[in-house]
Coordinates of C-alpha atoms and ligand atoms in Angstrom, one line a residue:
Chain A
M1 CA -17.5 -22.8 6.3
E2 CA -17.3 -21.2 2.9
Q3 CA -20.6 -22.7 1.8
Q4 CA -22.2 -21.8 5.1
F5 CA -21.1 -18.2 4.7
I6 CA -22.3 -18.0 1.1
D7 CA -25.7 -19.5 2.0
Y8 CA -26.0 -17.0 4.9
I9 CA -25.3 -13.9 2.9
K10 CA -27.5 -15.0 0.0
D11 CA -30.3 -15.6 2.4
R12 CA -29.8 -12.5 4.6
F13 CA -29.0 -9.9 1.9
G14 CA -30.5 -11.5 -1.2
F15 CA -27.1 -11.8 -3.0
T16 CA -27.1 -14.1 -6.0
K17 CA -24.5 -16.3 -7.5
E18 CA -23.8 -13.8 -10.2
D19 CA -22.9 -11.2 -7.6
F20 CA -19.7 -13.2 -7.0
G21 CA -18.9 -14.3 -10.5
G22 CA -15.2 -15.1 -11.0
L23 CA -14.7 -15.1 -7.2
V24 CA -13.9 -17.8 -4.7
F25 CA -14.5 -18.0 -1.0
I26 CA -11.8 -19.7 1.1
A27 CA -11.9 -20.3 4.8
D28 CA -9.4 -20.9 7.5
E29 CA -10.1 -21.4 11.3
K30 CA -11.0 -17.8 11.9
R31 CA -12.0 -16.2 8.7
V32 CA -13.6 -16.5 5.3
Y33 CA -11.8 -14.7 2.5
V34 CA -13.0 -13.8 -0.9
T35 CA -10.5 -13.7 -3.7
T36 CA -10.4 -14.2 -7.5
E37 CA -10.5 -17.6 -9.3
E38 CA -7.1 -16.8 -10.8
V39 CA -5.5 -16.5 -7.3
A40 CA -7.4 -19.5 -5.9
L41 CA -6.4 -21.7 -8.9
E42 CA -2.8 -20.8 -9.0
E43 CA -1.0 -24.1 -8.2
N44 CA 2.5 -22.8 -7.7
L45 CA 1.9 -20.4 -4.9
P46 CA 4.9 -20.4 -2.6
G47 CA 4.5 -22.0 0.8
K48 CA 3.6 -20.0 3.9
T49 CA 0.5 -18.6 2.4
H50 CA -0.9 -16.3 5.1
S51 CA -4.3 -15.2 3.6
Y52 CA -6.2 -14.3 0.5
G53 CA -8.0 -11.4 -1.1
I54 CA -10.1 -9.6 1.5
V55 CA -11.6 -10.9 4.7
A56 CA -15.3 -11.4 4.0
G57 CA -16.4 -12.9 7.2
R58 CA -15.2 -13.6 10.7
I59 CA -16.1 -16.9 12.4
Q60 CA -17.5 -16.1 15.8
R61 CA -16.6 -17.8 19.1
D62 CA -19.6 -20.1 18.8
G63 CA -17.9 -21.6 15.7
R64 CA -21.2 -21.3 13.7
T65 CA -22.0 -17.7 13.2
I66 CA -20.0 -15.8 10.6
K67 CA -20.1 -12.0 10.8
P68 CA -19.7 -10.2 7.5
T69 CA -17.0 -7.6 7.6
T70 CA -17.4 -3.9 6.9
N71 CA -14.7 -4.2 4.2
F72 CA -16.6 -7.0 2.4
L73 CA -19.9 -5.1 2.5
Q74 CA -18.2 -1.9 1.3
V75 CA -17.2 -3.7 -1.9
F76 CA -20.3 -5.9 -2.5
G77 CA -23.0 -4.3 -0.4
S78 CA -24.4 -2.2 -3.2
R79 CA -25.6 -5.5 -4.9
A80 CA -27.7 -6.5 -1.8
K81 CA -31.5 -6.7 -2.2
K82 CA -32.6 -6.7 1.4
N83 CA -31.6 -5.9 5.0
V84 CA -30.1 -2.6 3.9
F85 CA -30.4 0.1 6.6
D86 CA -30.4 3.7 5.3
V87 CA -29.0 6.3 7.6
N88 CA -29.4 10.1 7.4
D89 CA -26.6 12.6 7.6
E90 CA -26.6 12.7 11.4
E91 CA -26.8 9.0 11.9
K92 CA -24.0 8.5 9.4
E93 CA -21.6 10.6 11.5
L94 CA -22.5 8.5 14.5
F95 CA -22.2 5.2 12.8
I96 CA -18.8 5.7 11.3
R97 CA -17.5 6.7 14.7
G98 CA -18.7 3.4 16.1
T99 CA -21.7 4.8 18.0
C100 CA -25.1 3.0 18.5
I101 CA -28.2 4.5 16.9
E102 CA -31.8 4.2 18.2
T103 CA -34.2 3.2 15.5
D104 CA -37.7 2.0 14.9
S105 CA -36.7 0.2 11.7
E106 CA -38.7 -2.8 10.8
L107 CA -35.8 -4.8 9.3
E108 CA -35.3 -8.3 10.8
K109 CA -33.0 -8.6 13.8
G110 CA -29.4 -9.5 12.8
Y111 CA -26.6 -8.1 10.6
V112 CA -27.5 -5.3 8.2
I113 CA -25.8 -3.4 5.5
V114 CA -25.6 0.3 6.5
R115 CA -25.9 2.8 3.6
W116 CA -25.7 6.5 3.5
R117 CA -26.8 8.0 0.1
N118 CA -25.1 5.7 -2.3
H119 CA -22.2 4.8 0.0
I120 CA -22.1 1.5 1.8
L121 CA -20.7 2.4 5.2
G122 CA -20.3 -1.1 6.6
C123 CA -21.8 -3.7 8.8
G124 CA -24.3 -3.0 11.6
F125 CA -26.2 -5.3 14.0
L126 CA -29.9 -4.6 14.5
K127 CA -31.5 -5.7 17.8
D128 CA -34.2 -4.3 20.1
G129 CA -34.5 -1.0 18.3
I130 CA -30.7 -0.3 18.4
L131 CA -28.4 -0.3 15.4
Q132 CA -24.9 -1.2 16.7
S133 CA -22.0 -0.3 14.5
Q134 CA -19.8 -3.3 13.8
I135 CA -16.9 -1.3 12.4
P136 CA -13.8 -2.5 14.2
Q137 CA -12.0 0.0 16.5
S138 CA -9.0 0.1 14.1
R139 CA -11.3 1.1 11.3
I140 CA -13.7 3.7 12.8
M141 CA -13.3 7.4 12.2
K142 CA -11.6 9.1 15.1
V143 CA -13.5 11.8 16.9
Chain B
M1 CA 6.0 22.3 0.6
G2 CA 4.8 25.1 2.8
A3 CA 7.2 27.4 4.5
K4 CA 6.5 26.5 8.1
L5 CA 9.7 25.3 9.8
H6 CA 9.7 22.4 12.2
S7 CA 12.3 21.5 14.6
M8 CA 14.0 18.4 13.2
P9 CA 16.9 17.1 15.3
E10 CA 20.4 17.8 14.1
I11 CA 21.6 15.5 11.3
P12 CA 24.6 13.6 12.9
G13 CA 28.1 14.3 11.6
K14 CA 28.8 11.3 9.5
M15 CA 25.3 11.3 7.9
K16 CA 25.7 15.0 7.1
E17 CA 29.1 14.5 5.6
R18 CA 27.7 11.8 3.3
F19 CA 24.7 13.9 2.3
E20 CA 27.0 16.8 1.5
A21 CA 29.0 14.5 -0.7
I22 CA 25.9 13.3 -2.5
F23 CA 24.2 16.7 -2.9
G24 CA 27.2 18.9 -3.3
R25 CA 26.2 22.5 -3.5
D26 CA 22.5 21.5 -3.0
Y27 CA 23.1 20.3 0.5
D28 CA 21.7 23.5 2.1
K29 CA 18.6 23.3 0.0
F30 CA 18.2 19.7 1.2
E31 CA 18.4 20.6 4.8
E32 CA 16.1 23.6 4.4
C33 CA 13.6 21.3 2.7
C34 CA 13.8 18.8 5.5
R35 CA 12.9 21.5 8.0
N36 CA 10.0 22.8 5.9
D37 CA 6.5 21.5 6.5
Y38 CA 5.4 19.1 3.8
K39 CA 2.1 18.9 2.1
K40 CA -0.1 15.9 2.7
S41 CA -0.8 13.7 -0.3
F42 CA -3.0 10.7 -1.3
R43 CA -3.9 8.5 -4.1
V44 CA -7.4 7.8 -5.2
N45 CA -8.2 4.1 -4.8
T46 CA -9.8 3.4 -8.2
L47 CA -10.8 -0.1 -7.0
K48 CA -13.5 1.6 -5.0
I49 CA -14.3 4.9 -6.7
S50 CA -13.5 6.9 -9.8
V51 CA -11.1 9.8 -9.6
E52 CA -13.9 12.2 -10.7
D53 CA -16.3 11.0 -8.0
A54 CA -13.6 11.1 -5.3
L55 CA -12.7 14.6 -6.2
E56 CA -16.3 15.7 -6.1
L57 CA -16.8 14.2 -2.7
L58 CA -13.6 15.6 -1.3
K59 CA -14.5 19.1 -2.6
G60 CA -17.9 18.8 -1.0
N61 CA -16.2 18.1 2.3
G62 CA -13.9 21.1 1.9
I63 CA -10.8 19.2 0.9
I64 CA -9.2 21.2 -1.8
T65 CA -6.8 19.1 -3.9
K66 CA -4.1 19.6 -6.5
R67 CA -3.0 16.8 -8.8
I68 CA 0.6 15.6 -8.3
P69 CA 2.0 16.4 -11.7
W70 CA 3.7 13.1 -12.3
T71 CA 0.7 10.9 -11.4
K72 CA -2.8 10.3 -12.7
N73 CA -4.5 9.5 -9.4
G74 CA -2.2 11.2 -6.8
F75 CA -3.1 14.6 -5.2
F76 CA -1.7 17.1 -2.8
T77 CA -3.8 18.8 -0.2
D78 CA -3.3 21.4 2.5
V79 CA -5.8 19.7 4.7
K80 CA -3.7 18.0 7.4
S81 CA -6.6 16.0 8.7
V82 CA -7.2 14.2 5.3
G83 CA -6.2 11.0 7.0
N84 CA -9.3 11.3 9.2
S85 CA -11.6 12.1 6.4
F86 CA -14.8 10.3 5.3
E87 CA -13.0 9.5 2.0
N88 CA -10.2 7.8 3.8
F89 CA -12.6 5.9 6.1
M90 CA -14.3 4.6 3.0
G91 CA -11.0 3.4 1.4
Y92 CA -11.7 5.8 -1.5
I93 CA -8.3 7.4 -0.9
Y94 CA -5.0 6.1 0.4
I95 CA -2.6 8.4 2.2
Q96 CA 0.7 8.0 0.4
G97 CA 3.9 10.1 -0.2
P98 CA 4.1 11.7 -3.6
A99 CA 7.4 10.0 -4.5
S100 CA 6.3 6.7 -3.1
M101 CA 3.8 6.5 -6.0
L102 CA 6.7 6.3 -8.5
P103 CA 7.9 2.7 -8.2
A104 CA 4.6 1.1 -9.0
M105 CA 4.1 3.5 -11.9
V106 CA 7.5 2.5 -13.3
L107 CA 6.6 -1.2 -12.8
D108 CA 3.4 -0.6 -14.8
P109 CA 1.6 -3.7 -13.9
N110 CA -1.4 -4.8 -16.1
P111 CA -4.6 -6.7 -15.5
G112 CA -4.0 -10.5 -15.9
E113 CA -0.3 -10.5 -15.1
T114 CA 1.5 -12.4 -12.3
V115 CA 3.1 -9.9 -10.0
L116 CA 5.2 -10.1 -6.9
D117 CA 5.5 -7.3 -4.3
M118 CA 8.4 -8.9 -2.4
C119 CA 8.6 -6.5 0.6
A120 CA 5.0 -5.4 0.9
S121 CA 4.0 -4.2 4.3
P122 CA 2.2 -1.8 5.0
G123 CA 0.9 -2.2 1.5
S124 CA 1.0 1.3 -0.1
K125 CA 2.4 -0.1 -3.2
T126 CA 0.5 -3.4 -3.0
T127 CA -2.8 -1.5 -3.0
Q128 CA -1.5 0.7 -5.8
I129 CA -0.5 -2.3 -7.9
A130 CA -3.8 -4.0 -7.4
A131 CA -5.6 -0.9 -8.6
M132 CA -3.4 -0.8 -11.7
M133 CA -4.2 -4.5 -12.3
K134 CA -7.9 -3.7 -11.8
N135 CA -8.1 -6.7 -9.4
K136 CA -7.3 -9.1 -12.3
G137 CA -4.3 -11.5 -12.4
V138 CA -2.3 -12.7 -9.5
L139 CA -0.6 -10.4 -7.0
V140 CA 1.6 -12.0 -4.4
A141 CA 2.2 -9.6 -1.5
N142 CA 5.0 -10.9 0.6
E143 CA 6.2 -9.7 3.9
S144 CA 8.9 -11.5 6.0
D145 CA 8.0 -9.9 9.4
Y146 CA 4.9 -11.7 10.7
K147 CA 4.0 -8.8 13.0
R148 CA 3.9 -6.4 10.0
I149 CA 1.4 -8.6 8.1
K150 CA -1.5 -7.3 10.1
L151 CA -1.0 -3.9 8.6
L152 CA -0.8 -5.2 5.1
R153 CA -3.9 -7.3 5.7
F154 CA -5.7 -4.2 7.1
N155 CA -4.8 -2.1 4.0
N156 CA -5.7 -4.8 1.5
D157 CA -9.0 -5.3 3.2
K158 CA -9.8 -1.6 3.4
N159 CA -8.8 -1.0 -0.2
G160 CA -10.8 -3.9 -1.6
V161 CA -7.7 -5.8 -3.0
L162 CA -9.3 -9.1 -4.2
N163 CA -6.6 -10.5 -6.5
S164 CA -3.9 -10.9 -3.9
V165 CA -2.4 -13.6 -1.7
I166 CA -0.3 -12.6 1.3
T167 CA 2.7 -14.8 1.9
N168 CA 5.1 -14.7 4.9
L169 CA 8.5 -15.6 3.5
D170 CA 11.9 -14.2 3.6
G171 CA 12.3 -12.6 0.2
R172 CA 15.6 -14.4 -0.2
D173 CA 13.7 -17.7 -0.3
F174 CA 11.6 -16.8 -3.3
A175 CA 14.4 -18.2 -5.5
K176 CA 13.1 -21.6 -4.5
S177 CA 9.5 -20.8 -5.5
K178 CA 8.1 -22.5 -8.6
L179 CA 6.1 -19.5 -9.5
R180 CA 7.6 -17.2 -12.1
F181 CA 6.5 -13.5 -12.4
D182 CA 5.9 -11.1 -15.2
K183 CA 6.7 -8.2 -12.9
I184 CA 8.4 -7.9 -9.5
L185 CA 8.6 -4.9 -7.2
L186 CA 11.4 -5.0 -4.8
D187 CA 10.8 -2.0 -2.5
A188 CA 13.6 -3.0 -0.3
P189 CA 14.1 -2.5 3.4
C190 CA 16.5 0.4 3.8
T191 CA 17.9 3.0 6.2
G192 CA 15.2 5.4 5.1
E193 CA 17.4 8.5 4.7
G194 CA 15.0 10.0 2.1
I195 CA 12.2 10.3 4.8
V196 CA 14.3 11.9 7.6
M197 CA 12.0 14.9 7.4
R198 CA 9.0 12.8 8.2
E199 CA 10.4 10.2 10.5
W200 CA 13.1 11.4 12.9
E201 CA 13.5 7.9 14.1
V202 CA 15.6 7.4 10.9
I203 CA 18.3 9.7 12.5
K204 CA 18.3 7.8 15.8
R205 CA 18.6 4.4 14.1
W206 CA 21.2 5.4 11.5
N207 CA 24.8 4.3 11.5
M208 CA 27.3 3.1 8.9
K209 CA 27.0 -0.5 10.1
L210 CA 23.2 -0.4 9.3
V211 CA 24.0 0.9 5.8
I212 CA 26.3 -2.0 5.1
K213 CA 23.9 -4.5 6.6
M214 CA 21.1 -3.2 4.5
C215 CA 23.3 -3.3 1.4
R216 CA 24.1 -7.0 1.9
L217 CA 20.4 -7.9 2.4
Q218 CA 19.4 -5.8 -0.6
K219 CA 22.0 -7.6 -2.8
D220 CA 20.6 -11.0 -1.7
L221 CA 17.0 -9.8 -2.3
I222 CA 17.7 -8.5 -5.8
A223 CA 19.4 -11.8 -6.7
S224 CA 16.4 -13.7 -5.5
A225 CA 14.0 -11.4 -7.4
I226 CA 16.0 -11.8 -10.6
S227 CA 15.9 -15.6 -10.3
C228 CA 12.1 -15.7 -10.1
L229 CA 11.4 -13.4 -13.0
K230 CA 10.0 -14.8 -16.3
P231 CA 12.2 -14.2 -19.4
G232 CA 11.3 -10.7 -20.6
G233 CA 9.9 -9.9 -17.1
T234 CA 10.4 -6.6 -15.4
L235 CA 11.9 -5.9 -12.0
V236 CA 11.7 -2.5 -10.3
Y237 CA 14.1 -1.9 -7.4
S238 CA 13.3 1.0 -5.1
T239 CA 14.3 2.5 -1.8
C240 CA 13.5 5.6 0.1
T241 CA 17.1 6.1 1.0
L242 CA 20.0 8.1 -0.5
S243 CA 23.1 6.0 0.2
P244 CA 24.7 4.8 -3.0
E245 CA 25.6 1.5 -1.1
E246 CA 21.9 0.8 -0.9
N247 CA 21.1 1.9 -4.4
E248 CA 23.6 2.1 -7.2
E249 CA 25.8 -0.5 -5.6
V250 CA 22.9 -3.0 -5.4
I251 CA 22.1 -2.4 -9.1
D252 CA 25.8 -2.7 -10.0
H253 CA 25.7 -6.1 -8.2
A254 CA 22.6 -7.1 -10.1
L255 CA 24.3 -6.3 -13.4
K256 CA 27.3 -8.5 -12.4
I257 CA 24.9 -11.4 -11.7
G258 CA 23.9 -11.0 -15.4
G259 CA 20.9 -12.0 -17.4
I260 CA 19.3 -8.6 -17.0
E261 CA 19.4 -5.2 -18.6
L262 CA 18.8 -1.8 -17.1
E263 CA 16.0 0.1 -18.8
D264 CA 15.4 3.8 -19.2
I265 CA 12.8 5.3 -16.9
E266 CA 10.6 8.0 -18.3
L267 CA 8.8 10.2 -15.9
K268 CA 7.1 13.5 -16.7
G269 CA 6.3 16.3 -14.4
I270 CA 9.1 15.6 -11.8
K271 CA 12.7 16.6 -11.6
T272 CA 15.0 13.6 -11.3
R273 CA 18.7 13.0 -11.2
K274 CA 20.8 10.2 -12.8
G275 CA 22.1 7.3 -10.8
L276 CA 25.7 7.9 -9.5
T277 CA 28.4 6.0 -11.3
S278 CA 31.0 6.5 -8.7
W279 CA 31.0 6.9 -4.9
D280 CA 33.7 7.0 -2.3
R281 CA 36.5 4.7 -3.7
Y282 CA 34.1 2.8 -6.0
T283 CA 33.1 3.1 -9.6
Y284 CA 29.9 1.4 -10.8
N285 CA 28.9 0.1 -14.2
E286 CA 28.2 3.2 -16.4
R287 CA 24.7 1.9 -17.1
V288 CA 23.6 2.6 -13.5
S289 CA 23.2 6.2 -14.6
K290 CA 19.8 5.0 -16.0
C291 CA 18.5 4.7 -12.5
V292 CA 16.5 7.6 -11.1
R293 CA 17.2 9.6 -8.0
V294 CA 14.5 11.7 -6.6
W295 CA 15.9 14.4 -4.3
P296 CA 13.7 16.0 -1.6
Q297 CA 14.8 19.6 -2.4
D298 CA 14.0 19.2 -6.2
N299 CA 10.2 18.5 -5.9
G300 CA 9.4 18.9 -2.2
T301 CA 8.9 15.1 -1.8
E302 CA 10.5 12.3 0.1
G303 CA 13.8 11.1 -1.3
F304 CA 13.6 8.0 -3.5
F305 CA 15.6 5.8 -5.8
V306 CA 14.1 3.7 -8.6
A307 CA 15.7 1.3 -11.0
K308 CA 14.0 -0.7 -13.8
L309 CA 15.5 -4.0 -14.9
K310 CA 14.5 -6.4 -17.6
K311 CA 15.3 -10.1 -17.7
V312 CA 16.8 -11.1 -21.0
Ligands
LIG1 C1 10.4 -0.2 2.7 S1 9.4 -1.4 3.5 C2 8.1 -1.7 2.3 C3 7.1 -0.7 2.1 C4 6.0 -1.2 1.2 N1 6.5 -1.7 0.0 C5 4.9 -0.1 1.0 O1 4.9 0.5 0.0 O2 4.0 0.0 1.8 C6 10.3 -2.8 3.5 C7 9.6 -4.0 4.1 O3 10.4 -5.2 3.9 C8 10.3 -6.1 5.0 N2 11.5 -6.9 5.0 C9 12.6 -6.8 5.6 N3 13.5 -7.8 5.3 C10 12.8 -8.6 4.5 C11 13.1 -9.9 3.8 N4 14.3 -10.5 4.0 N5 12.2 -10.4 3.0 C12 11.0 -9.8 2.8 N6 10.7 -8.6 3.4 C13 11.5 -8.1 4.2 C14 10.2 -5.1 6.2 O4 9.6 -5.8 7.3 C15 9.4 -4.0 5.6 O5 8.0 -4.2 5.9

């Protein structure tokens, strides 16, 4: 799953190997984590390891699609070369509150990195002229 | 702290009696301070933004800040809704009590070190330590309560903590671990007397049996922490409680175990008190006076206790 996720984000967002220098992706049944090589190579970690670094992607129910997380994109999204969706001040307020935005954007259908000025707000999903905020309920700004 | 009074429930008799014995003439000031409204505070998360950029952004959004004198990255604000700000959404700031920032500062973790946060959830100090380590080195964030790991996960994710592994062990079992640490933070489970003004639940839960139960657990946890420190390694023990049984007595116990030394703690910009060397019928090792007590009424913060130990 790790490699599948890496291939996907490289293809979708134009990330390169260098963007993740010194980092390692590790998957379990539900998630793909990104952590440092030092952590991944530590041999003496105690048992009952729960998880690593930050959750970079969530494996969807179909078992194939991996959705990049808002948290991952907030850290690495500024290095992306494509499928970045710029929002204006008004749209930003809607997006961070989890609201859909109508758009005539020509970006490809699928996950996009949503950016306001130089701030990466998180993950969106673009389909049929609608940008759906993918920010989890626990993470959105309360109204 | 502002002057607005809020209606905290009565402090129960036994608890009050003990606070009076700890604070002496200062007790009234303590109670008054508990009833005063407190200022919100946060720490800039330097893993995601520089302090300068965060302050500029906050200012632009009408959030006026004042640096917490004893910190580099901590700030007070009168804006109560700072928790629902854009900056908090972005993980640029972390809402954290002004005294709660002290233990990690005393630990002073550096990039490249191997560090254990033994009782980590919800991760205020894990995220602070990771920022101090600049995401380099190995940070083991442990939490024994599986249900509380979700919160720790949430905060590590939101704050961009890459150099950490979350483990789900009883801190007492770390003694068996092969991994040895340069630095350990033991921010121990406690009765929380130093945060009564924020969490009235503390009053409802409190009784002497709980103090004794916590004391036993804390002694076992500190013994475990000492055993997995590298020679020359540093252990910081902290609580947000005021009971000597949960503080000085635990450090006295650690000194009896041996192989460790208490270190002086130097903090600038905050009024602190020395660790108590006697309490009730007990006298503790004189060296426990090197520990630091932070009393709410002295600085308008939560109450805290911090001790710094070095493995010899
Ligand atoms: C004071 S809180 C820690 C706060 C945390 N360090 C922070 O700054 O956000 C103590 C934590 O220790 C956990 N705990 C309780 N008993 C424990 C044990 N035996 N081993 C490890 N953790 C324990 C509790 O579930 C609780 O989350």
